[in-house]
Amino acid sequence: LCERSNCNHKPDPRQKPKTHIKMRSFNNDTRLVRSGSMVREPDRKKTVPPYVSYKTFREFVTSLPLGVQEQIDRVVWDSRLGDKTSAQLLAALRFLGLVSLANEPTETLFDLATGNIEDRIKALGSMLEKRYAFVIDVLADGSRDAFEEAFSMAFGTTGDTTRKSIGFFLHAAIDARLS
């Protein structure tokens, strides 16, 4: 039988190995993934909402220099941030659409870093409404338990990650003056 545990075909040594094709869904973007003898796309992780401390996130964004860097990387991090916090902060910036996959800052990050207080509030609010639209609707209409369940299901998180992610969102929503 095939070396793959979920496949029961018998490989023929005289033929090329069978290429397994399956569908993989990632954030509503379904793609073919091939494995076997062919080069395989790297597995993508499910996008997890920010669970870094909101205070750390806010201090980082507001401390960026007026000329936001061309690339957000370890050079920009405060030397007090550890590797784990730095990784969580970068993941938060990506999730929120503040940096690209190549760590290039977006216009929204520029607005958050350089705008006056009202511009920052507006940019933060529109960013949250875009990234958390589903859970914002549930928060307005449901109980705390319903919100936690919807949040967990929407983003596939559990336990402490869900708790910390909700904490980040709620603190950001207060700063953005979302009602």
Coordinates of C-alpha atoms in Angstrom, one line a residue:
L1 CA 0.0 0.0 0.0
C2 CA 0.9 3.6 -0.4
E3 CA 3.0 5.2 2.3
R4 CA 0.3 7.8 3.0
S5 CA -1.9 6.6 5.8
N6 CA -5.2 7.7 4.2
C7 CA -4.5 6.2 0.8
N8 CA -5.1 2.5 -0.2
H9 CA -3.7 2.3 -3.7
K10 CA -0.8 0.0 -4.5
P11 CA 2.1 1.8 -6.2
D12 CA 3.5 0.2 -9.3
P13 CA 7.3 0.4 -9.1
R14 CA 7.5 0.7 -13.0
Q15 CA 5.3 3.8 -13.0
K16 CA 5.7 7.3 -11.7
P17 CA 4.3 7.6 -8.2
K18 CA 0.7 8.6 -8.0
T19 CA 0.2 12.3 -7.4
H20 CA -2.4 12.9 -4.7
I21 CA -4.6 15.9 -5.2
K22 CA -6.9 17.2 -2.6
M23 CA -8.7 20.4 -1.9
R24 CA -7.6 22.6 0.9
S25 CA -9.5 25.6 2.2
F26 CA -7.8 28.6 3.7
N27 CA -9.8 31.7 4.7
N28 CA -12.4 31.0 2.1
D29 CA -9.7 30.5 -0.6
T30 CA -9.8 26.9 -1.8
R31 CA -6.7 25.6 -3.6
L32 CA -5.5 22.3 -5.0
V33 CA -2.6 20.8 -3.1
R34 CA -0.5 18.2 -4.7
S35 CA 1.7 15.7 -3.0
G36 CA 3.5 12.5 -3.9
S37 CA 6.5 12.9 -6.2
M38 CA 5.6 16.5 -7.1
V39 CA 6.7 19.6 -5.2
R40 CA 4.1 20.4 -2.6
E41 CA 2.8 23.8 -1.6
P42 CA 3.8 24.5 2.0
D43 CA 1.0 24.0 4.5
R44 CA -0.7 27.3 5.4
K45 CA -1.6 27.8 9.0
K46 CA -5.1 29.0 9.8
T47 CA -5.1 32.8 10.5
V48 CA -5.4 33.4 14.2
P49 CA -6.6 36.8 15.5
P50 CA -4.1 38.8 17.6
Y51 CA -3.5 37.5 21.1
V52 CA -0.6 39.7 21.9
S53 CA -1.2 42.3 24.6
Y54 CA -3.2 45.2 23.2
K55 CA -1.0 47.6 25.3
T56 CA 2.1 46.2 23.5
F57 CA 0.4 46.5 20.1
R58 CA -0.7 50.1 20.8
E59 CA 2.7 51.2 22.2
F60 CA 4.4 49.7 19.2
V61 CA 2.2 51.3 16.6
T62 CA 2.2 54.7 18.3
S63 CA 6.0 54.7 18.8
L64 CA 6.8 54.1 15.1
P65 CA 8.8 56.9 13.7
L66 CA 7.0 59.5 11.4
G67 CA 8.8 57.9 8.4
V68 CA 7.3 54.4 8.8
Q69 CA 10.0 51.8 7.8
E70 CA 9.9 50.3 4.4
Q71 CA 9.8 46.9 6.1
I72 CA 8.7 46.0 9.6
D73 CA 11.2 43.5 11.0
R74 CA 13.3 42.9 14.1
V75 CA 15.2 46.1 13.5
V76 CA 12.0 48.1 14.3
W77 CA 11.1 46.0 17.4
D78 CA 11.8 47.5 20.8
S79 CA 14.8 45.7 22.3
R80 CA 12.6 44.9 25.3
L81 CA 10.4 42.6 23.3
G82 CA 11.2 38.9 23.4
D83 CA 11.1 36.6 20.5
K84 CA 7.7 35.2 21.4
T85 CA 6.1 38.7 21.8
S86 CA 7.8 39.8 18.6
A87 CA 6.3 36.9 16.7
Q88 CA 2.9 37.5 18.2
L89 CA 3.1 41.2 17.3
L90 CA 4.1 40.5 13.7
A91 CA 1.2 38.0 13.4
A92 CA -1.2 40.6 14.8
L93 CA 0.1 43.2 12.2
R94 CA -0.5 40.7 9.4
F95 CA -3.9 39.6 10.6
L96 CA -5.0 43.2 10.9
G97 CA -3.8 44.1 7.4
L98 CA -1.1 46.5 8.7
V99 CA 1.8 44.7 7.0
S100 CA 1.9 42.5 3.9
L101 CA 3.3 38.9 3.9
A102 CA 6.6 40.5 3.0
N103 CA 6.3 42.7 6.1
E104 CA 5.8 45.9 4.1
P105 CA 3.7 48.4 6.0
T106 CA 0.3 49.3 4.5
E107 CA -1.5 52.7 4.3
T108 CA -3.5 51.8 7.4
L109 CA -0.4 51.3 9.5
F110 CA 0.9 54.6 8.3
D111 CA -2.5 56.2 9.3
L112 CA -2.3 54.6 12.8
A113 CA 1.3 55.6 13.3
T114 CA 1.2 59.2 12.0
G115 CA -2.4 60.4 12.2
N116 CA -3.8 62.7 14.8
I117 CA -6.0 61.1 17.5
E118 CA -9.2 61.3 15.5
D119 CA -7.6 59.8 12.4
R120 CA -6.2 57.0 14.5
I121 CA -9.5 56.2 16.1
K122 CA -11.2 56.2 12.6
A123 CA -8.5 54.0 11.1
L124 CA -8.6 51.6 14.0
G125 CA -12.4 51.4 13.9
S126 CA -12.6 50.7 10.2
M127 CA -9.8 48.1 10.5
L128 CA -11.7 46.3 13.3
E129 CA -15.0 46.4 11.4
K130 CA -13.3 44.8 8.4
R131 CA -11.4 42.1 10.2
Y132 CA -14.0 41.2 12.9
A133 CA -17.3 41.9 11.1
F134 CA -18.9 38.6 12.0
V135 CA -18.1 38.8 15.7
I136 CA -19.0 42.4 16.0
D137 CA -22.6 41.5 14.8
V138 CA -22.7 38.7 17.4
L139 CA -21.4 41.0 20.2
A140 CA -24.2 43.5 19.5
D141 CA -26.9 40.9 19.6
G142 CA -25.8 38.1 22.0
S143 CA -24.6 37.2 25.4
R144 CA -21.0 36.9 26.5
D145 CA -21.1 33.1 26.0
A146 CA -22.5 33.5 22.6
F147 CA -19.8 36.0 21.7
E148 CA -17.0 33.7 23.0
E149 CA -18.5 30.7 21.1
A150 CA -18.9 32.7 17.9
F151 CA -15.4 34.1 18.2
S152 CA -13.9 30.6 18.8
M153 CA -15.8 29.1 15.8
A154 CA -15.1 32.1 13.5
F155 CA -11.3 31.9 14.0
G156 CA -10.8 28.3 15.1
T157 CA -9.2 29.2 18.5
T158 CA -9.6 27.5 21.8
G159 CA -8.7 28.1 25.5
D160 CA -6.2 30.8 26.3
T161 CA -5.8 31.9 22.7
T162 CA -9.5 32.7 22.5
R163 CA -9.4 34.5 25.8
K164 CA -6.4 36.6 24.9
S165 CA -7.7 37.3 21.4
I166 CA -11.0 38.5 22.8
G167 CA -9.2 40.7 25.3
F168 CA -7.2 42.2 22.4
F169 CA -10.3 42.8 20.4
L170 CA -12.3 44.3 23.3
H171 CA -9.4 46.7 24.2
A172 CA -9.1 47.7 20.6
A173 CA -12.8 48.3 20.3
I174 CA -12.8 50.5 23.3
D175 CA -9.9 52.6 21.8
A176 CA -11.8 52.7 18.5
R177 CA -15.0 53.8 20.3
L178 CA -17.0 51.1 18.6
S179 CA -20.5 51.0 20.0

